[in-house]
Amino acid sequence: MSYRYSPRVFDRAPDLIAETLYVVGGLYGNLEALDALETLLAGDPGARVVFNGDFHWFDVEPSDFERLNARVLAHGAIRGNVETEIAADAADAGCGCAYPSEVSDEEVALSNAIIERLRQTARMLPAVRAGLASLPMHMTARVGKARVGIVHGDAASLAGWGFAADRLGEPARRRWIDAAFRDARVDIFASTHTCLPAMRRIEHGAGSGLVANNGAAGMPNFAGTRFGLVTRIGTRPLEARARLYGAHIGGVFVEAVRLDYDHARWLARFERDWPAGSAAYRAYHRRIVEGPRFALAAEARAA
């Protein structure tokens, strides 16, 4: 229940105002992806950044964990289920992912094993844990004239799956999504959590809205790729070579931007901390090397 909130919480003054905003979800402890983000920002002067949760995950080596945490919190941030659970004293919620029923018991068990090891690292750093616990569950922003609700999961829960690619297309969920946009009075919901990206325009009774789920900044999001993905919202578009697909709404450009991190260096770091047979290796190594079974062309068409 502590993960829940009403969509009406977004009907408030913005927490930040920007002409360009990057929303970075699912960094998953990838320091190389963080380096790539900073390179991207250097070419986009004046851009603001919000990390919308799960910036920790694979970074169980204490110096990596502490270094990544400090660099992330130099920007705006909200907590995801990972940060919430490693900051908590109780471990009864596991990783806090609230996986849908189609996820196997084995996958859930592997995730719970990863979070327990990460929790051991976090316990060495009590001040960091306290800082993570104090992060908000959501933020609001104004980019140009567009209102943005920044969440980890969806419009009603930190770990909600309502903005997953497959659920956004379900007719049975349209009433809930329409009501969420009307109650929140936002033009855009920027989310992550589901590990796979989605960008969908929503026509509702009060106008048009857009869900922009970046999937993962720190892992591949499409089959046969080795780059992460971030969401950029701006009053002007990014140069075409970095943009995979996008939409225009509320007077702003919303774009899925590729994050080309140093794959070889990241893979070496991952395999150092999570060797063959470990929980994270079993759950994620294939995705890191080959990408998930999710087609870029199909998502670009849907967006």
GROMACS .gro file of N, CA and C in nm, residues 57-177:
model
  363
   57TRP      N    1   2.109  -0.154  -0.923
   57TRP     CA    2   2.063  -0.291  -0.944
   57TRP      C    3   2.183  -0.388  -0.950
   58PHE      N    4   2.267  -0.374  -1.052
   58PHE     CA    5   2.381  -0.464  -1.065
   58PHE      C    6   2.505  -0.414  -0.990
   59ASP      N    7   2.503  -0.293  -0.939
   59ASP     CA    8   2.622  -0.230  -0.880
   59ASP      C    9   2.643  -0.271  -0.735
   60VAL      N   10   2.680  -0.397  -0.715
   60VAL     CA   11   2.698  -0.450  -0.580
   60VAL      C   12   2.837  -0.424  -0.524
   61GLU      N   13   2.933  -0.383  -0.607
   61GLU     CA   14   3.065  -0.348  -0.556
   61GLU      C   15   3.052  -0.213  -0.486
   62PRO      N   16   3.088  -0.203  -0.357
   62PRO     CA   17   3.056  -0.082  -0.280
   62PRO      C   18   3.106   0.049  -0.341
   63SER      N   19   3.227   0.052  -0.397
   63SER     CA   20   3.277   0.178  -0.453
   63SER      C   21   3.197   0.218  -0.577
   64ASP      N   22   3.155   0.120  -0.658
   64ASP     CA   23   3.072   0.150  -0.774
   64ASP      C   24   2.936   0.202  -0.729
   65PHE      N   25   2.879   0.137  -0.628
   65PHE     CA   26   2.748   0.177  -0.576
   65PHE      C   27   2.751   0.321  -0.526
   66GLU      N   28   2.852   0.354  -0.446
   66GLU     CA   29   2.861   0.487  -0.388
   66GLU      C   30   2.888   0.593  -0.495
   67ARG      N   31   2.975   0.560  -0.590
   67ARG     CA   32   3.009   0.655  -0.696
   67ARG      C   33   2.887   0.682  -0.784
   68LEU      N   34   2.817   0.576  -0.825
   68LEU     CA   35   2.699   0.595  -0.909
   68LEU      C   36   2.593   0.674  -0.836
   69ASN      N   37   2.572   0.644  -0.710
   69ASN     CA   38   2.469   0.713  -0.632
   69ASN      C   39   2.495   0.864  -0.626
   70ALA      N   40   2.621   0.902  -0.601
   70ALA     CA   41   2.655   1.044  -0.592
   70ALA      C   42   2.634   1.115  -0.725
   71ARG      N   43   2.670   1.050  -0.834
   71ARG     CA   44   2.654   1.113  -0.965
   71ARG      C   45   2.508   1.127  -1.003
   72VAL      N   46   2.427   1.028  -0.972
   72VAL     CA   47   2.284   1.036  -1.001
   72VAL      C   48   2.218   1.147  -0.921
   73LEU      N   49   2.248   1.153  -0.791
   73LEU     CA   50   2.179   1.249  -0.705
   73LEU      C   51   2.230   1.392  -0.721
   74ALA      N   52   2.328   1.411  -0.808
   74ALA     CA   53   2.364   1.546  -0.848
   74ALA      C   54   2.258   1.607  -0.938
   75HIS      N   55   2.168   1.522  -0.987
   75HIS     CA   56   2.055   1.564  -1.070
   75HIS      C   57   1.926   1.541  -0.991
   76GLY      N   58   1.812   1.565  -1.053
   76GLY     CA   59   1.686   1.531  -0.990
   76GLY      C   60   1.665   1.380  -0.993
   77ALA      N   61   1.592   1.327  -0.894
   77ALA     CA   62   1.570   1.182  -0.890
   77ALA      C   63   1.447   1.150  -0.808
   78ILE      N   64   1.378   1.044  -0.849
   78ILE     CA   65   1.276   0.980  -0.767
   78ILE      C   66   1.322   0.836  -0.744
   79ARG      N   67   1.260   0.771  -0.647
   79ARG     CA   68   1.301   0.633  -0.617
   79ARG      C   69   1.215   0.533  -0.694
   80GLY      N   70   1.278   0.427  -0.736
   80GLY     CA   71   1.206   0.313  -0.791
   80GLY      C   72   1.189   0.207  -0.685
   81ASN      N   73   1.136   0.093  -0.725
   81ASN     CA   74   1.120  -0.014  -0.627
   81ASN      C   75   1.255  -0.062  -0.573
   82VAL      N   76   1.359  -0.059  -0.657
   82VAL     CA   77   1.491  -0.103  -0.610
   82VAL      C   78   1.539  -0.013  -0.496
   83GLU      N   79   1.538   0.119  -0.517
   83GLU     CA   80   1.585   0.210  -0.413
   83GLU      C   81   1.497   0.202  -0.289
   84THR      N   82   1.367   0.187  -0.309
   84THR     CA   83   1.275   0.176  -0.196
   84THR      C   84   1.308   0.054  -0.110
   85GLU      N   85   1.332  -0.058  -0.174
   85GLU     CA   86   1.353  -0.182  -0.099
   85GLU      C   87   1.491  -0.191  -0.035
   86ILE      N   88   1.594  -0.136  -0.099
   86ILE     CA   89   1.726  -0.143  -0.033
   86ILE      C   90   1.737  -0.040   0.079
   87ALA      N   91   1.650   0.060   0.079
   87ALA     CA   92   1.649   0.157   0.188
   87ALA      C   93   1.564   0.111   0.305
   88ALA      N   94   1.480   0.010   0.283
   88ALA     CA   95   1.389  -0.037   0.387
   88ALA      C   96   1.457  -0.140   0.476
   89ASP      N   97   1.411  -0.150   0.600
   89ASP     CA   98   1.467  -0.249   0.692
   89ASP      C   99   1.408  -0.388   0.667
   90ALA      N  100   1.280  -0.394   0.633
   90ALA     CA  101   1.213  -0.522   0.608
   90ALA      C  102   1.242  -0.570   0.467
   91ALA      N  103   1.246  -0.702   0.450
   91ALA     CA  104   1.273  -0.760   0.318
   91ALA      C  105   1.154  -0.841   0.267
   92ASP      N  106   1.035  -0.821   0.326
   92ASP     CA  107   0.921  -0.905   0.293
   92ASP      C  108   0.864  -0.878   0.155
   93ALA      N  109   0.899  -0.765   0.092
   93ALA     CA  110   0.848  -0.734  -0.042
   93ALA      C  111   0.943  -0.781  -0.152
   94GLY      N  112   1.052  -0.849  -0.116
   94GLY     CA  113   1.148  -0.891  -0.217
   94GLY      C  114   1.206  -0.771  -0.289
   95CYS      N  115   1.206  -0.777  -0.423
   95CYS     CA  116   1.258  -0.665  -0.501
   95CYS      C  117   1.155  -0.555  -0.520
   96GLY      N  118   1.029  -0.580  -0.479
   96GLY     CA  119   0.925  -0.478  -0.493
   96GLY      C  120   0.878  -0.457  -0.635
   97CYS      N  121   0.909  -0.553  -0.725
   97CYS     CA  122   0.878  -0.533  -0.867
   97CYS      C  123   0.730  -0.546  -0.900
   98ALA      N  124   0.654  -0.618  -0.813
   98ALA     CA  125   0.512  -0.642  -0.837
   98ALA      C  126   0.489  -0.702  -0.976
   99TYR      N  127   0.568  -0.804  -1.008
   99TYR     CA  128   0.562  -0.865  -1.141
   99TYR      C  129   0.421  -0.913  -1.176
  100PRO      N  130   0.380  -0.900  -1.302
  100PRO     CA  131   0.251  -0.956  -1.345
  100PRO      C  132   0.256  -1.108  -1.343
  101SER      N  133   0.140  -1.169  -1.352
  101SER     CA  134   0.129  -1.314  -1.333
  101SER      C  135   0.204  -1.396  -1.436
  102GLU      N  136   0.229  -1.338  -1.556
  102GLU     CA  137   0.297  -1.416  -1.660
  102GLU      C  138   0.447  -1.432  -1.635
  103VAL      N  139   0.502  -1.360  -1.539
  103VAL     CA  140   0.644  -1.374  -1.505
  103VAL      C  141   0.661  -1.500  -1.421
  104SER      N  142   0.761  -1.582  -1.455
  104SER     CA  143   0.779  -1.712  -1.390
  104SER      C  144   0.828  -1.698  -1.246
  105ASP      N  145   0.803  -1.801  -1.167
  105ASP     CA  146   0.852  -1.804  -1.029
  105ASP      C  147   1.005  -1.799  -1.026
  106GLU      N  148   1.070  -1.858  -1.126
  106GLU     CA  149   1.216  -1.856  -1.130
  106GLU      C  150   1.268  -1.714  -1.147
  107GLU      N  151   1.206  -1.638  -1.236
  107GLU     CA  152   1.248  -1.499  -1.257
  107GLU      C  153   1.230  -1.416  -1.130
  108VAL      N  154   1.120  -1.438  -1.060
  108VAL     CA  155   1.095  -1.366  -0.935
  108VAL      C  156   1.201  -1.402  -0.832
  109ALA      N  157   1.233  -1.532  -0.822
  109ALA     CA  158   1.334  -1.577  -0.725
  109ALA      C  159   1.472  -1.518  -0.756
  110LEU      N  160   1.507  -1.509  -0.884
  110LEU     CA  161   1.636  -1.452  -0.922
  110LEU      C  162   1.641  -1.303  -0.886
  111SER      N  163   1.533  -1.232  -0.913
  111SER     CA  164   1.528  -1.090  -0.878
  111SER      C  165   1.540  -1.069  -0.727
  112ASN      N  166   1.475  -1.155  -0.651
  112ASN     CA  167   1.483  -1.143  -0.506
  112ASN      C  168   1.625  -1.173  -0.456
  113ALA      N  169   1.695  -1.263  -0.523
  113ALA     CA  170   1.834  -1.291  -0.485
  113ALA      C  171   1.925  -1.173  -0.518
  114ILE      N  172   1.898  -1.107  -0.630
  114ILE     CA  173   1.977  -0.988  -0.667
  114ILE      C  174   1.956  -0.877  -0.564
  115ILE      N  175   1.831  -0.850  -0.528
  115ILE     CA  176   1.804  -0.741  -0.436
  115ILE      C  177   1.864  -0.769  -0.299
  116GLU      N  178   1.868  -0.895  -0.259
  116GLU     CA  179   1.926  -0.926  -0.128
  116GLU      C  180   2.075  -0.899  -0.126
  117ARG      N  181   2.144  -0.932  -0.234
  117ARG     CA  182   2.287  -0.902  -0.241
  117ARG      C  183   2.312  -0.752  -0.247
  118LEU      N  184   2.227  -0.681  -0.322
  118LEU     CA  185   2.241  -0.536  -0.329
  118LEU      C  186   2.210  -0.472  -0.195
  119ARG      N  187   2.114  -0.529  -0.121
  119ARG     CA  188   2.080  -0.477   0.011
  119ARG      C  189   2.200  -0.489   0.105
  120GLN      N  190   2.277  -0.595   0.093
  120GLN     CA  191   2.397  -0.611   0.175
  120GLN      C  192   2.498  -0.500   0.148
  121THR      N  193   2.512  -0.462   0.021
  121THR     CA  194   2.601  -0.350  -0.014
  121THR      C  195   2.548  -0.221   0.047
  122ALA      N  196   2.420  -0.195   0.031
  122ALA     CA  197   2.361  -0.070   0.080
  122ALA      C  198   2.373  -0.057   0.231
  123ARG      N  199   2.367  -0.169   0.302
  123ARG     CA  200   2.376  -0.163   0.448
  123ARG      C  201   2.512  -0.114   0.497
  124MET      N  202   2.613  -0.123   0.412
  124MET     CA  203   2.745  -0.069   0.448
  124MET      C  204   2.747   0.084   0.443
  125LEU      N  205   2.642   0.144   0.385
  125LEU     CA  206   2.639   0.288   0.359
  125LEU      C  207   2.510   0.348   0.415
  126PRO      N  208   2.500   0.357   0.547
  126PRO     CA  209   2.373   0.402   0.608
  126PRO      C  210   2.329   0.541   0.565
  127ALA      N  211   2.422   0.633   0.543
  127ALA     CA  212   2.383   0.768   0.501
  127ALA      C  213   2.323   0.765   0.361
  128VAL      N  214   2.377   0.680   0.274
  128VAL     CA  215   2.323   0.666   0.139
  128VAL      C  216   2.182   0.607   0.145
  129ARG      N  217   2.164   0.507   0.228
  129ARG     CA  218   2.030   0.446   0.242
  129ARG      C  219   1.928   0.549   0.288
  130ALA      N  220   1.967   0.632   0.383
  130ALA     CA  221   1.875   0.734   0.432
  130ALA      C  222   1.839   0.832   0.322
  131GLY      N  223   1.937   0.866   0.240
  131GLY     CA  224   1.910   0.956   0.128
  131GLY      C  225   1.815   0.896   0.027
  132LEU      N  226   1.830   0.767   0.000
  132LEU     CA  227   1.741   0.699  -0.094
  132LEU      C  228   1.599   0.693  -0.039
  133ALA      N  229   1.588   0.666   0.090
  133ALA     CA  230   1.455   0.658   0.152
  133ALA      C  231   1.381   0.790   0.145
  134SER      N  232   1.454   0.900   0.142
  134SER     CA  233   1.391   1.033   0.141
  134SER      C  234   1.350   1.080   0.003
  135LEU      N  235   1.388   1.008  -0.103
  135LEU     CA  236   1.351   1.049  -0.238
  135LEU      C  237   1.200   1.036  -0.258
  136PRO      N  238   1.140   1.124  -0.338
  136PRO     CA  239   0.996   1.115  -0.364
  136PRO      C  240   0.963   0.998  -0.457
  137MET      N  241   0.835   0.961  -0.462
  137MET     CA  242   0.788   0.856  -0.553
  137MET      C  243   0.753   0.910  -0.690
  138HIS      N  244   0.736   1.041  -0.702
  138HIS     CA  245   0.695   1.100  -0.830
  138HIS      C  246   0.733   1.247  -0.830
  139MET      N  247   0.736   1.306  -0.947
  139MET     CA  248   0.762   1.449  -0.964
  139MET      C  249   0.673   1.504  -1.073
  140THR      N  250   0.665   1.635  -1.079
  140THR     CA  251   0.598   1.701  -1.190
  140THR      C  252   0.695   1.800  -1.254
  141ALA      N  253   0.679   1.821  -1.382
  141ALA     CA  254   0.765   1.916  -1.454
  141ALA      C  255   0.682   1.992  -1.556
  142ARG      N  256   0.732   2.109  -1.593
  142ARG     CA  257   0.675   2.180  -1.706
  142ARG      C  258   0.787   2.203  -1.807
  143VAL      N  259   0.765   2.152  -1.927
  143VAL     CA  260   0.861   2.171  -2.036
  143VAL      C  261   0.790   2.253  -2.142
  144GLY      N  262   0.840   2.374  -2.167
  144GLY     CA  263   0.762   2.464  -2.251
  144GLY      C  264   0.627   2.485  -2.186
  145LYS      N  265   0.519   2.456  -2.258
  145LYS     CA  266   0.385   2.467  -2.201
  145LYS      C  267   0.327   2.331  -2.162
  146ALA      N  268   0.403   2.224  -2.182
  146ALA     CA  269   0.353   2.089  -2.154
  146ALA      C  270   0.375   2.051  -2.008
  147ARG      N  271   0.275   1.988  -1.950
  147ARG     CA  272   0.284   1.937  -1.813
  147ARG      C  273   0.321   1.789  -1.817
  148VAL      N  274   0.419   1.753  -1.733
  148VAL     CA  275   0.474   1.618  -1.734
  148VAL      C  276   0.463   1.556  -1.595
  149GLY      N  277   0.407   1.437  -1.588
  149GLY     CA  278   0.409   1.358  -1.465
  149GLY      C  279   0.521   1.255  -1.475
  150ILE      N  280   0.617   1.261  -1.384
  150ILE     CA  281   0.732   1.171  -1.386
  150ILE      C  282   0.711   1.065  -1.281
  151VAL      N  283   0.704   0.939  -1.324
  151VAL     CA  284   0.676   0.827  -1.235
  151VAL      C  285   0.779   0.717  -1.259
  152HIS      N  286   0.783   0.624  -1.167
  152HIS     CA  287   0.863   0.504  -1.192
  152HIS      C  288   0.776   0.400  -1.261
  153GLY      N  289   0.663   0.366  -1.199
  153GLY     CA  290   0.575   0.264  -1.256
  153GLY      C  291   0.466   0.324  -1.343
  154ASP      N  292   0.351   0.356  -1.283
  154ASP     CA  293   0.243   0.415  -1.363
  154ASP      C  294   0.175   0.527  -1.286
  155ALA      N  295   0.055   0.565  -1.328
  155ALA     CA  296  -0.012   0.682  -1.271
  155ALA      C  297  -0.068   0.661  -1.132
  156ALA      N  298  -0.061   0.537  -1.080
  156ALA     CA  299  -0.121   0.509  -0.950
  156ALA      C  300  -0.033   0.428  -0.856
  157SER      N  301   0.082   0.379  -0.905
  157SER     CA  302   0.167   0.296  -0.819
  157SER      C  303   0.312   0.304  -0.862
  158LEU      N  304   0.399   0.312  -0.764
  158LEU     CA  305   0.543   0.313  -0.791
  158LEU      C  306   0.585   0.189  -0.869
  159ALA      N  307   0.521   0.075  -0.844
  159ALA     CA  308   0.556  -0.048  -0.914
  159ALA      C  309   0.446  -0.093  -1.009
  160GLY      N  310   0.363  -0.001  -1.055
  160GLY     CA  311   0.253  -0.037  -1.144
  160GLY      C  312   0.302  -0.073  -1.284
  161TRP      N  313   0.228  -0.162  -1.349
  161TRP     CA  314   0.261  -0.207  -1.485
  161TRP      C  315   0.163  -0.152  -1.589
  162GLY      N  316   0.085  -0.051  -1.551
  162GLY     CA  317  -0.016   0.003  -1.641
  162GLY      C  318   0.040   0.071  -1.764
  163PHE      N  319   0.170   0.108  -1.762
  163PHE     CA  320   0.232   0.172  -1.878
  163PHE      C  321   0.327   0.077  -1.952
  164ALA      N  322   0.307  -0.053  -1.935
  164ALA     CA  323   0.382  -0.153  -2.012
  164ALA      C  324   0.330  -0.154  -2.156
  165ALA      N  325   0.417  -0.186  -2.250
  165ALA     CA  326   0.382  -0.182  -2.392
  165ALA      C  327   0.258  -0.266  -2.423
  166ASP      N  328   0.251  -0.387  -2.367
  166ASP     CA  329   0.137  -0.474  -2.398
  166ASP      C  330   0.008  -0.424  -2.333
  167ARG      N  331   0.016  -0.366  -2.216
  167ARG     CA  332  -0.105  -0.322  -2.147
  167ARG      C  333  -0.163  -0.193  -2.205
  168LEU      N  334  -0.078  -0.109  -2.261
  168LEU     CA  335  -0.128   0.015  -2.319
  168LEU      C  336  -0.222  -0.010  -2.436
  169GLY      N  337  -0.211  -0.127  -2.497
  169GLY     CA  338  -0.297  -0.159  -2.610
  169GLY      C  339  -0.421  -0.237  -2.573
  170GLU      N  340  -0.442  -0.266  -2.446
  170GLU     CA  341  -0.557  -0.345  -2.404
  170GLU      C  342  -0.682  -0.258  -2.394
  171PRO      N  343  -0.787  -0.289  -2.469
  171PRO     CA  344  -0.911  -0.209  -2.461
  171PRO      C  345  -0.968  -0.202  -2.319
  172ALA      N  346  -0.950  -0.308  -2.242
  172ALA     CA  347  -1.007  -0.311  -2.107
  172ALA      C  348  -0.940  -0.210  -2.014
  173ARG      N  349  -0.822  -0.163  -2.049
  173ARG     CA  350  -0.750  -0.070  -1.964
  173ARG      C  351  -0.767   0.075  -2.007
  174ARG      N  352  -0.837   0.098  -2.118
  174ARG     CA  353  -0.846   0.233  -2.169
  174ARG      C  354  -0.920   0.328  -2.073
  175ARG      N  355  -1.023   0.278  -2.008
  175ARG     CA  356  -1.098   0.364  -1.917
  175ARG      C  357  -1.008   0.411  -1.803
  176TRP      N  358  -0.924   0.320  -1.751
  176TRP     CA  359  -0.832   0.357  -1.643
  176TRP      C  360  -0.730   0.460  -1.691
  177ILE      N  361  -0.673   0.439  -1.810
  177ILE     CA  362  -0.574   0.532  -1.863
  177ILE      C  363  -0.636   0.668  -1.890
   0.00000   0.00000   0.00000
